Coordinates of C-alpha atoms and ligand atoms in Angstrom, one line a residue:
M106 CA 13.0 1.4 40.0
G107 CA 11.4 4.4 41.0
A108 CA 8.0 4.5 42.9
A109 CA 5.1 2.7 41.1
K110 CA 2.4 5.7 39.3
N111 CA -1.3 4.8 39.9
Y112 CA -3.7 4.9 37.2
D113 CA -7.6 3.6 36.3
L114 CA -6.2 1.9 33.2
V115 CA -2.9 1.4 31.9
V116 CA -3.2 0.3 27.9
V117 CA -0.3 -1.8 26.4
G118 CA -0.1 -1.0 22.7
A119 CA -1.1 2.3 20.7
G120 CA -2.5 0.9 17.9
P121 CA -6.2 1.5 16.5
G122 CA -7.3 -1.1 19.6
G123 CA -5.1 0.6 22.1
Y124 CA -5.2 4.5 21.5
V125 CA -9.1 4.4 20.7
G126 CA -9.4 2.3 24.1
C127 CA -7.2 5.2 25.8
V128 CA -9.6 7.9 24.3
R129 CA -12.9 6.3 25.3
A130 CA -11.3 5.4 28.9
A131 CA -10.4 9.3 29.4
Q132 CA -13.8 10.4 28.0
L133 CA -15.3 8.5 30.7
G134 CA -13.4 10.1 33.3
M135 CA -10.5 7.2 33.9
K136 CA -6.7 8.4 34.7
V137 CA -5.0 6.1 31.8
A138 CA -1.3 5.3 30.6
C139 CA -0.6 4.2 27.2
V140 CA 2.5 2.0 26.8
E141 CA 4.1 2.0 23.6
R142 CA 7.4 0.3 22.5
H143 CA 7.9 2.0 19.4
P144 CA 8.8 6.4 19.6
R145 CA 5.8 6.7 17.0
L146 CA 2.2 5.9 18.0
G147 CA -0.6 4.6 15.9
G148 CA 0.6 0.8 16.0
V149 CA 0.9 -1.6 12.9
C150 CA -2.3 0.5 11.1
L151 CA -0.8 3.9 10.9
N152 CA 3.0 3.1 10.5
V153 CA 3.3 0.1 8.3
G154 CA 0.0 -1.4 7.5
C155 CA -3.5 0.2 6.6
I156 CA -2.3 3.8 6.0
P157 CA 0.8 3.4 3.8
S158 CA -0.5 1.0 2.0
K159 CA -3.2 2.5 0.8
A160 CA -1.1 5.6 0.3
L161 CA 0.7 3.7 -2.1
L162 CA -2.4 2.1 -3.7
D163 CA -3.7 5.5 -4.3
A164 CA -0.6 6.9 -5.8
S165 CA -0.1 3.9 -8.0
E166 CA -3.3 4.2 -9.5
F167 CA -2.7 7.5 -10.2
Y168 CA 0.7 6.6 -12.1
H169 CA -1.2 3.6 -13.9
L170 CA -4.5 5.8 -14.9
A171 CA -2.2 8.8 -16.2
N172 CA 0.0 6.1 -18.0
R173 CA -2.5 3.8 -19.5
R174 CA -6.0 5.2 -19.3
L175 CA -6.5 9.0 -19.4
A176 CA -6.0 9.1 -23.1
D177 CA -9.3 7.1 -23.1
Y178 CA -10.8 10.1 -21.8
G179 CA -9.4 12.6 -23.9
V180 CA -6.8 13.7 -21.8
I181 CA -3.2 13.6 -23.1
A182 CA -0.7 13.5 -20.6
G183 CA 2.6 13.5 -22.2
D184 CA 5.6 11.9 -20.8
V185 CA 4.6 10.0 -17.9
R186 CA 7.4 9.4 -15.5
L187 CA 7.6 7.6 -12.2
D188 CA 9.4 9.5 -9.3
L189 CA 9.2 6.5 -6.5
A190 CA 11.2 8.5 -4.2
R191 CA 9.1 11.3 -4.0
M192 CA 5.8 8.5 -4.0
M193 CA 7.8 6.9 -0.7
A194 CA 8.3 10.5 0.6
R195 CA 4.4 11.5 -0.1
K196 CA 3.6 7.9 1.7
D197 CA 6.0 8.9 4.7
Q198 CA 4.5 12.4 5.3
V199 CA 1.3 11.1 5.4
V200 CA 2.0 8.5 8.1
A201 CA 4.1 11.0 10.0
E202 CA 1.2 13.5 10.2
L203 CA -1.3 10.9 11.0
T204 CA 0.9 9.4 13.8
D205 CA 1.6 13.0 15.1
N206 CA -2.1 13.5 15.3
V207 CA -2.6 10.2 17.5
R208 CA -0.2 11.7 19.9
K209 CA -1.8 15.2 20.1
L210 CA -5.5 13.3 20.5
L211 CA -4.0 11.4 23.4
E212 CA -2.4 14.3 25.1
S213 CA -5.6 16.5 24.4
H214 CA -7.2 13.7 26.6
Q215 CA -4.5 13.8 29.1
V216 CA -3.4 10.1 28.3
E217 CA 0.0 9.7 30.0
I218 CA 2.0 8.4 27.2
V219 CA 4.9 5.9 28.4
H220 CA 7.3 5.0 25.6
G221 CA 8.9 1.8 26.6
K222 CA 8.5 -2.4 26.5
A223 CA 5.8 -3.2 28.9
R224 CA 5.5 -6.8 30.9
L225 CA 3.3 -7.7 33.2
V226 CA 4.5 -8.0 36.7
D227 CA 0.9 -9.0 38.3
A228 CA -2.5 -8.7 37.6
R229 CA -2.6 -5.0 38.2
T230 CA 1.2 -3.9 37.7
V231 CA 2.8 -3.2 34.5
E232 CA 6.8 -2.7 34.2
V233 CA 7.8 -0.6 30.9
V234 CA 11.9 -0.8 30.5
E235 CA 12.5 2.5 28.6
G236 CA 15.5 1.8 26.1
G237 CA 18.1 4.7 26.8
G238 CA 19.7 5.9 23.6
D239 CA 23.3 5.4 25.2
G240 CA 22.5 1.6 26.4
A241 CA 21.4 2.2 30.1
A242 CA 18.0 1.1 30.3
K243 CA 15.3 2.7 32.6
S244 CA 12.2 0.7 34.3
L245 CA 9.0 2.1 35.3
V246 CA 6.6 0.5 37.3
L247 CA 2.5 1.3 36.5
E248 CA 0.0 0.2 38.9
A249 CA -3.4 -0.1 37.5
G250 CA -6.9 -0.7 38.6
A251 CA -7.2 -2.2 35.0
I252 CA -4.9 -3.4 32.2
L253 CA -5.9 -3.3 28.6
L254 CA -3.6 -5.6 26.4
A255 CA -3.7 -4.5 22.7
T256 CA -0.2 -5.4 21.4
G257 CA -1.4 -6.6 18.2
S258 CA 0.2 -9.2 15.7
E259 CA 3.5 -9.9 13.9
P260 CA 3.7 -11.6 10.4
V261 CA 4.3 -15.4 10.2
A262 CA 7.5 -16.1 9.0
I263 CA 8.5 -19.4 6.6
P264 CA 11.7 -21.0 7.8
T265 CA 12.8 -22.1 4.4
V266 CA 12.2 -18.7 2.7
P267 CA 14.6 -16.7 5.2
E268 CA 13.7 -12.9 5.3
D269 CA 16.8 -10.7 5.0
G270 CA 14.8 -7.4 4.7
V271 CA 16.4 -6.5 1.4
A272 CA 15.6 -9.2 -1.1
I273 CA 13.2 -11.8 0.7
V274 CA 11.3 -9.3 2.7
G275 CA 7.7 -8.9 4.5
S276 CA 5.5 -6.3 4.3
T277 CA 7.3 -3.4 6.0
E278 CA 9.8 -3.7 3.6
A279 CA 7.8 -4.2 0.6
L280 CA 6.3 -0.6 1.4
N281 CA 9.9 1.0 1.1
F282 CA 11.2 -0.7 -2.0
D283 CA 13.8 2.0 -3.3
R284 CA 13.4 0.6 -6.7
V285 CA 10.6 -1.3 -8.5
P286 CA 11.2 -5.0 -8.5
E287 CA 11.6 -6.3 -12.3
H288 CA 9.9 -9.8 -10.9
L289 CA 8.2 -10.0 -7.3
V290 CA 7.3 -13.3 -6.2
V291 CA 4.7 -12.9 -3.7
V292 CA 3.9 -16.2 -1.2
G293 CA 0.4 -15.9 -0.2
G294 CA -2.6 -14.6 -2.2
G295 CA -4.4 -12.9 0.9
Y296 CA -4.8 -9.2 1.6
I297 CA -1.3 -8.3 1.5
G298 CA -0.1 -10.3 -1.5
L299 CA -3.2 -8.7 -3.2
E300 CA -2.9 -5.3 -2.6
L301 CA 1.1 -4.8 -2.5
G302 CA 1.6 -7.2 -5.7
S303 CA -1.3 -4.8 -7.1
V304 CA 1.2 -1.7 -6.0
W305 CA 4.1 -2.8 -7.6
R306 CA 2.5 -4.3 -10.7
R307 CA 0.8 -1.0 -11.8
L308 CA 4.4 0.4 -11.0
G309 CA 5.9 -1.6 -13.7
A310 CA 7.0 -5.1 -11.7
R311 CA 6.2 -8.6 -13.0
V312 CA 4.5 -10.0 -10.1
T313 CA 3.6 -13.7 -9.6
V314 CA 1.6 -14.6 -6.8
V315 CA 1.9 -18.0 -5.4
E316 CA -0.7 -19.8 -3.1
M317 CA -1.1 -22.6 -1.4
L318 CA -5.1 -22.8 -1.7
P319 CA -6.9 -23.5 -5.0
Q320 CA -8.0 -19.8 -4.6
I321 CA -6.9 -16.4 -3.8
A322 CA -8.5 -14.4 -0.8
G323 CA -10.0 -17.4 0.6
P324 CA -12.7 -16.3 3.0
L325 CA -14.6 -14.1 0.1
D326 CA -17.9 -15.1 -1.3
G327 CA -16.9 -17.7 -4.5
Q328 CA -18.3 -15.5 -7.1
V329 CA -16.3 -12.2 -6.0
R330 CA -13.2 -14.3 -5.3
R331 CA -13.4 -15.6 -9.1
A332 CA -14.1 -12.3 -10.6
L333 CA -11.2 -10.8 -8.5
Q334 CA -8.7 -13.2 -9.9
R335 CA -10.0 -12.7 -13.3
L336 CA -9.7 -8.7 -13.0
L337 CA -6.4 -8.8 -11.6
T338 CA -5.1 -11.3 -14.3
R339 CA -6.1 -8.9 -16.8
Q340 CA -3.9 -6.5 -14.9
G341 CA -1.0 -8.6 -15.6
L342 CA -0.7 -10.4 -12.2
E343 CA 0.2 -14.2 -12.4
F344 CA -1.3 -16.6 -10.1
L345 CA 0.1 -20.1 -9.4
L346 CA -2.7 -21.5 -7.2
D347 CA -2.6 -24.8 -5.6
T348 CA 1.0 -24.1 -5.2
R349 CA 3.6 -24.1 -2.1
V350 CA 6.6 -22.2 -1.8
E351 CA 9.6 -24.6 -0.6
S352 CA 12.3 -22.8 -0.2
A353 CA 14.0 -19.8 -1.6
V354 CA 17.8 -19.3 -1.8
A355 CA 20.1 -16.2 -3.3
V356 CA 22.2 -17.1 -6.0
D357 CA 24.2 -14.4 -7.7
G358 CA 21.9 -11.5 -6.9
R359 CA 18.9 -13.1 -7.7
I360 CA 16.5 -15.3 -6.0
R361 CA 15.5 -18.8 -6.9
V362 CA 12.4 -20.1 -5.5
Q363 CA 11.6 -23.6 -5.3
I364 CA 7.7 -24.2 -5.8
R365 CA 6.0 -27.6 -5.7
R366 CA 2.2 -28.1 -7.3
Q367 CA 1.0 -31.6 -6.1
D368 CA 3.8 -33.7 -7.2
Q369 CA 5.2 -31.4 -9.7
A370 CA 8.1 -29.4 -9.0
G371 CA 9.2 -26.2 -10.2
Q372 CA 11.4 -23.1 -10.1
L373 CA 11.2 -19.1 -10.0
D374 CA 13.7 -16.7 -10.7
C375 CA 13.4 -13.3 -9.5
D376 CA 14.8 -10.4 -7.9
R377 CA 12.5 -9.9 -4.9
V378 CA 10.2 -12.0 -2.5
L379 CA 7.5 -10.8 -0.5
V380 CA 6.2 -13.3 2.2
A381 CA 2.8 -12.5 3.3
V382 CA 1.4 -15.9 4.6
G383 CA -0.7 -14.0 7.6
R384 CA -0.1 -13.1 11.0
R385 CA -0.1 -14.0 14.5
P386 CA -1.0 -12.5 17.8
L387 CA 2.1 -10.8 19.6
T388 CA 2.0 -11.9 23.2
R389 CA 6.0 -12.6 23.4
G390 CA 7.7 -10.8 26.3
L391 CA 4.4 -9.7 28.3
G392 CA 5.0 -12.3 31.1
L393 CA 1.4 -13.6 30.2
E394 CA 2.1 -17.3 31.2
D395 CA 3.4 -16.6 34.6
L396 CA 0.2 -14.8 35.4
G397 CA -1.9 -17.5 34.0
V398 CA -3.7 -15.6 31.3
K399 CA -5.3 -18.3 29.0
L400 CA -4.0 -18.5 25.4
D401 CA -5.7 -20.4 22.5
P402 CA -2.9 -23.4 22.1
K403 CA -3.8 -23.7 18.3
T404 CA -3.5 -19.8 17.4
G405 CA -1.6 -18.3 20.4
Q406 CA -4.8 -15.7 20.7
V407 CA -5.3 -14.4 24.3
R408 CA -8.6 -16.0 25.6
V409 CA -11.4 -13.4 26.5
D410 CA -14.9 -13.5 27.2
A411 CA -17.9 -11.1 25.6
R412 CA -16.5 -8.1 27.6
Y413 CA -12.9 -8.7 26.4
R414 CA -12.0 -9.8 30.0
T415 CA -9.0 -12.7 30.0
S416 CA -8.8 -15.4 32.8
V417 CA -7.2 -12.9 34.9
P418 CA -10.5 -10.9 35.9
S419 CA -8.5 -7.3 35.8
I420 CA -6.8 -8.1 32.5
Y421 CA -8.5 -7.6 29.1
A422 CA -7.6 -8.2 25.5
V423 CA -8.6 -6.7 22.3
G424 CA -7.6 -6.2 18.7
D425 CA -5.4 -8.5 16.5
L426 CA -4.2 -10.2 19.9
V427 CA -7.8 -11.9 20.3
A428 CA -10.0 -14.3 17.9
G429 CA -11.8 -12.7 14.8
P430 CA -10.6 -10.8 11.6
M431 CA -7.3 -8.8 12.0
L432 CA -8.9 -5.4 11.3
A433 CA -8.4 -2.1 12.7
H434 CA -11.8 -1.0 12.6
K435 CA -12.3 -4.4 15.0
A436 CA -10.0 -3.7 17.1
S437 CA -11.3 0.0 17.8
A438 CA -14.6 -1.4 18.2
E439 CA -13.7 -4.0 20.6
A440 CA -11.6 -1.7 22.4
V441 CA -14.5 0.9 22.9
T442 CA -16.7 -2.3 24.1
A443 CA -13.8 -3.5 26.2
V444 CA -13.5 0.2 28.1
E445 CA -16.8 0.8 28.6
G446 CA -17.5 -2.7 30.1
I447 CA -14.6 -1.8 32.4
A448 CA -16.5 1.5 33.4
G449 CA -19.5 -0.7 34.3
L450 CA -21.6 0.1 30.8
A451 CA -23.4 -2.2 28.6
G452 CA -22.4 -3.0 25.1
S453 CA -21.2 -5.7 22.6
V454 CA -19.5 -5.8 19.4
N455 CA -21.8 -7.3 16.4
Y456 CA -19.2 -9.4 14.6
D457 CA -22.0 -10.2 11.8
A458 CA -21.5 -6.7 10.8
I459 CA -18.0 -6.0 10.9
P460 CA -16.8 -5.2 6.9
A461 CA -13.9 -6.3 5.4
V462 CA -12.0 -4.3 2.4
I463 CA -9.5 -5.7 0.2
Y464 CA -8.0 -2.1 -1.7
T465 CA -7.4 -3.6 -5.0
A466 CA -8.6 -2.0 -8.2
P467 CA -11.7 -2.6 -8.5
E468 CA -12.1 -2.7 -4.8
V469 CA -13.8 -5.7 -2.8
A470 CA -16.1 -4.9 0.2
T471 CA -18.0 -7.2 2.0
V472 CA -20.1 -7.5 5.2
G473 CA -22.0 -10.8 6.6
L474 CA -22.4 -14.2 5.1
S475 CA -21.1 -15.5 1.8
E476 CA -23.1 -17.7 -0.5
D477 CA -21.0 -20.5 0.4
Q478 CA -21.6 -19.9 4.1
V479 CA -25.5 -19.6 3.8
K480 CA -25.4 -23.0 1.9
E481 CA -23.3 -24.5 4.2
R482 CA -25.5 -23.7 7.2
G483 CA -28.4 -24.7 5.4
I484 CA -30.1 -21.2 5.2
A485 CA -33.0 -21.0 2.8
H486 CA -32.0 -17.5 1.1
C487 CA -32.6 -15.3 -1.9
I488 CA -29.9 -14.1 -4.3
G489 CA -30.0 -10.4 -5.9
T490 CA -27.1 -9.4 -8.0
Y491 CA -26.5 -6.3 -10.5
P492 CA -23.6 -5.4 -12.8
F493 CA -21.7 -1.9 -12.3
S494 CA -21.7 -1.7 -16.5
G495 CA -25.4 -1.1 -15.8
T496 CA -24.9 2.2 -13.9
G497 CA -24.6 5.3 -15.7
R498 CA -22.4 6.7 -13.2
A499 CA -19.9 3.8 -14.1
R500 CA -20.1 4.4 -17.8
C501 CA -19.5 8.0 -17.2
M502 CA -16.4 7.0 -15.0
G503 CA -15.3 4.2 -17.4
E504 CA -15.3 1.9 -14.0
T505 CA -17.4 -0.9 -15.1
D506 CA -16.1 -3.9 -13.6
G507 CA -17.5 -5.9 -11.1
F508 CA -21.1 -6.3 -9.5
V509 CA -23.0 -6.1 -6.5
K510 CA -24.6 -9.3 -4.8
V511 CA -26.9 -9.0 -2.3
I512 CA -28.0 -12.1 -0.2
A513 CA -31.2 -12.1 2.2
Q514 CA -32.9 -15.0 4.2
A515 CA -35.6 -16.3 2.0
R516 CA -38.8 -16.1 4.4
T517 CA -38.0 -12.7 6.4
D518 CA -35.9 -10.8 3.4
R519 CA -33.6 -10.2 6.5
L520 CA -30.2 -9.1 4.8
L521 CA -27.7 -11.9 5.6
G522 CA -24.5 -10.5 3.6
V523 CA -23.7 -7.8 0.8
H524 CA -20.6 -8.4 -1.4
I525 CA -19.3 -5.6 -4.0
I526 CA -16.4 -6.0 -6.2
G527 CA -16.3 -2.8 -7.9
P528 CA -15.6 1.4 -7.8
R529 CA -16.0 2.6 -4.5
A530 CA -16.8 -0.6 -2.9
S531 CA -15.0 0.5 0.4
D532 CA -16.9 3.4 0.6
M533 CA -20.4 1.9 -0.1
I534 CA -20.3 -1.0 2.1
G535 CA -21.1 1.7 4.8
E536 CA -24.6 1.6 3.7
C537 CA -25.0 -1.9 4.0
V538 CA -23.2 -2.5 7.6
L539 CA -25.6 0.2 8.6
A540 CA -28.6 -1.8 7.4
M541 CA -27.3 -5.1 8.7
E542 CA -26.9 -3.6 12.2
F543 CA -30.6 -2.3 11.8
G544 CA -31.7 -5.5 11.0
A545 CA -32.7 -4.3 7.6
S546 CA -34.8 -6.5 4.6
S547 CA -33.5 -6.3 1.2
E548 CA -36.7 -4.4 0.4
D549 CA -35.5 -1.6 2.7
L550 CA -32.3 -1.2 0.8
A551 CA -34.4 -1.6 -2.4
R552 CA -36.8 1.3 -1.3
T553 CA -34.3 3.7 -0.2
A554 CA -33.8 6.4 -2.5
H555 CA -30.0 6.6 -3.6
G556 CA -28.8 9.4 -5.7
H557 CA -28.7 9.7 -9.6
P558 CA -26.2 8.9 -11.2
T559 CA -23.8 6.9 -8.3
F560 CA -22.5 3.7 -8.0
A561 CA -24.7 2.7 -5.2
E562 CA -27.5 3.0 -7.5
A563 CA -26.0 -0.8 -8.4
L564 CA -26.7 -1.9 -4.5
Q565 CA -30.3 -0.6 -5.0
E566 CA -30.8 -2.9 -8.1
A567 CA -29.2 -5.5 -6.6
A568 CA -31.6 -5.3 -3.9
L569 CA -34.6 -4.9 -6.0
N570 CA -33.3 -8.1 -7.7
V571 CA -33.5 -10.3 -4.6
R572 CA -37.3 -10.3 -5.6
K573 CA -36.5 -10.0 -9.2
C574 CA -38.1 -6.6 -9.2
S575 CA -34.8 -4.6 -11.2
I576 CA -35.8 -2.0 -12.8
Y577 CA -33.0 -1.6 -15.2
A578 CA -31.8 -5.5 -15.3
S579 CA -32.8 -7.6 -18.3
Ligands
FAD149 P1 -1.5 -3.0 16.4 O1 -2.3 -2.0 15.4 O2 -0.5 -3.9 16.1 O3 -0.7 -2.1 17.5 C1 0.1 -2.8 18.6 C2 1.1 -2.0 19.4 O4 1.5 -2.4 20.4 C3 2.3 -1.8 18.4 O5 2.5 -0.1 18.0 C4 3.3 -2.1 19.1 O6 4.7 -1.6 19.0 C5 2.7 -2.3 20.7 N1 3.2 -3.1 21.4 C6 3.5 -4.4 21.1 N2 3.9 -5.1 22.3 C7 4.6 -4.3 23.3 C8 4.9 -4.2 24.6 N3 5.2 -5.4 25.2 N4 5.0 -3.0 25.0 C9 4.9 -1.8 24.7 N5 4.0 -1.9 23.1 C10 3.9 -3.2 22.5 N6 -6.9 -3.2 8.6 C11 -7.5 -2.9 8.0 O7 -8.6 -2.9 8.9 N7 -7.6 -1.8 7.1 C12 -6.2 -2.1 6.3 O8 -6.3 -1.4 5.3 C13 -5.4 -2.8 6.6 N8 -4.2 -2.8 5.7 C14 -3.1 -3.4 6.7 C15 -2.1 -3.4 5.7 C16 -0.8 -4.3 6.2 C17 0.5 -4.4 5.2 C18 -0.9 -4.8 7.5 C19 0.5 -5.4 7.8 C20 -2.2 -4.6 8.2 C21 -3.0 -4.0 7.6 N9 -4.5 -4.2 8.3 C22 -5.6 -3.3 8.0 C23 -4.6 -4.8 9.7 C24 -4.4 -3.6 11.0 O9 -3.2 -3.1 10.8 C25 -4.5 -4.5 12.3 O10 -5.7 -4.9 12.1 C26 -4.6 -3.4 13.3 O11 -3.8 -2.4 13.5 C27 -4.5 -4.2 14.7 O12 -4.7 -3.0 15.9 P2 -4.0 -3.4 17.2 O13 -4.4 -2.3 18.0 O14 -4.7 -4.8 17.7 O15 -2.7 -3.8 17.0
NAI150 P1 -4.1 -13.5 4.8 O1 -4.2 -14.3 6.1 O2 -5.1 -12.3 4.3 O3 -3.4 -14.3 3.4 C1 -2.4 -15.2 3.7 C2 -2.6 -16.2 2.7 O4 -1.2 -16.8 2.6 C3 -3.8 -17.2 2.5 O5 -4.2 -17.2 1.4 C4 -2.7 -18.4 2.9 O6 -3.6 -19.6 2.0 C5 -1.6 -18.2 2.0 N1 -0.4 -19.0 2.6 C6 -0.1 -19.3 3.6 N2 1.1 -20.2 3.8 C7 1.2 -20.3 2.5 C8 2.6 -20.8 1.5 N3 3.7 -21.5 2.5 N4 2.9 -20.9 0.4 C9 1.6 -20.0 -0.4 N5 0.5 -19.7 0.3 C10 0.4 -19.7 1.8 O7 -2.7 -12.9 5.4 P2 -1.7 -11.9 4.8 O8 -2.2 -11.2 3.5 O9 -0.5 -11.8 5.6 O10 -2.6 -10.6 5.6 C11 -2.3 -10.7 7.5 C12 -3.5 -9.9 7.7 O11 -3.2 -8.7 7.6 C13 -4.7 -10.2 6.6 O12 -5.4 -11.3 7.5 C14 -6.1 -9.1 7.1 O13 -6.4 -9.1 8.5 C15 -4.7 -7.8 7.6 N6 -5.0 -7.0 6.4 C16 -5.7 -6.2 6.2 C17 -6.1 -5.3 5.1 C18 -7.3 -4.8 4.7 O14 -8.1 -4.9 5.4 N7 -7.2 -4.0 3.5 C19 -4.7 -5.3 4.3 C20 -3.5 -6.3 4.7 C21 -3.8 -6.8 5.6

């Protein structure tokens, strides 16, 4: 172990929490080191999460369009075939370019990148063990004015459904299948189950989603959730709700999945199982317990205050490690606020205005409270909805499924939530997040001129409809 190196800030983890925190700290004049155990930067998001999944969602949607829908537009594509190896290579290329860009970004801000596994020795010291390829591990000591933990999360496993990385897999392997499964059973009807289930369905697999709750995509607005299930069912995804997977075993090259719905037992026969039942914070091996960094005993999340300080004042934590939705943009927003706090600046993250998107077709995008939540809280409210089928652009594009739902407070008209299921919802939600950040009313949205013809006109009409003033609604 050599002499310790000194920094203003040592960041552990180079995902969207860690690397964004590094850049912001460097902008504020801090001397920064970023420790990452993997050779590639970017965390789960860039390597095995947001980016590769969206690359496959986009590619599989093109295949589906070419195969099933182009003829409706008068485009005859001929013999459409799938080159899965090429689709995967393109996805890997996108990931490689983006992770390289993170490296360049950190280098251009003079952030020192240290590859190895970090462990906290005391409140201001990080030990990094660099695994030598020859088996000779080296260790390095970094001393810091402050430490920012951004080590992210790992998938939850089901012990009776043991993953072998080939036939019974998690999301990372399901982004890399070398052939289209014949029958993919997805355990969990959440974000990953619906997105990766959609990818493999579009590419030709039979896909059965087994969800233990009575509904898929639990946290969504009920009306949106029901519409999503109906549209995905139309695409051929099969849903077994209120159903638990009890076990899965390989028998003669196939997998037998035992399921149970209340007191009824059943069995599914398939060739691939994807386990996607949630993720949990990754704190193992960091030495937090020895330092007295408090964790939530139920969730395993690191406890932090409003400036992301843990129970040990020089140690901060952000992203999937702490409470709140496990989303990349949430991790980045927290990292910026945490680092600005360390630099003595004011700031906070507005959790009422964090968007969430499910990249199915159609997409689902949402911000703020759902109808169920405003009812539970007893808030007097008004709702305006408008279907995409009522807009000219959606008709031109043949993308008429879905609707926009705007929820506003009855007395003040202040926006409480916006829920979109439909084409380009992921981009359209940005306007709604901004409106909520600015404390806008539904009338503010309604009186904002929107380009014609655009999908966003459905948003304007839904906002008008909060006061029953929609121009086009019948
Ligand atoms: P991570 O991105 O997990 O980064 C943590 C980093 O810390 C990792 O690189 C890890 O190697 C490193 N690390 C861990 N322990 C140590 C240690 N001891 N020493 C050194 N380094 C360490 N979110 C979205 O917002 N949009 C999406 O479309 C989306 N799609 C997703 C798709 C999938 C399949 C998955 C799995 C997730 C997806 N997410 C998405 C969630 C998103 O990836 C996470 O919320 C986000 O990556 C969290 O960022 P983070 O910085 O907290 O942690
Ligand atoms: P999830 O929490 O979204 O969904 C898990 C689902 O599995 C839930 O509906 C749950 O009820 C169900 N479940 C749990 N145990 C079960 C069991 N034994 N049998 C059947 N069903 C069971 O978790 P998921 O899909 O694993 O994703 C993890 C996280 O990654 C998400 O919560 C999200 O934060 C993030 N993510 C975000 C994406 C995006 O922003 N577009 C895309 C993919 C992941």
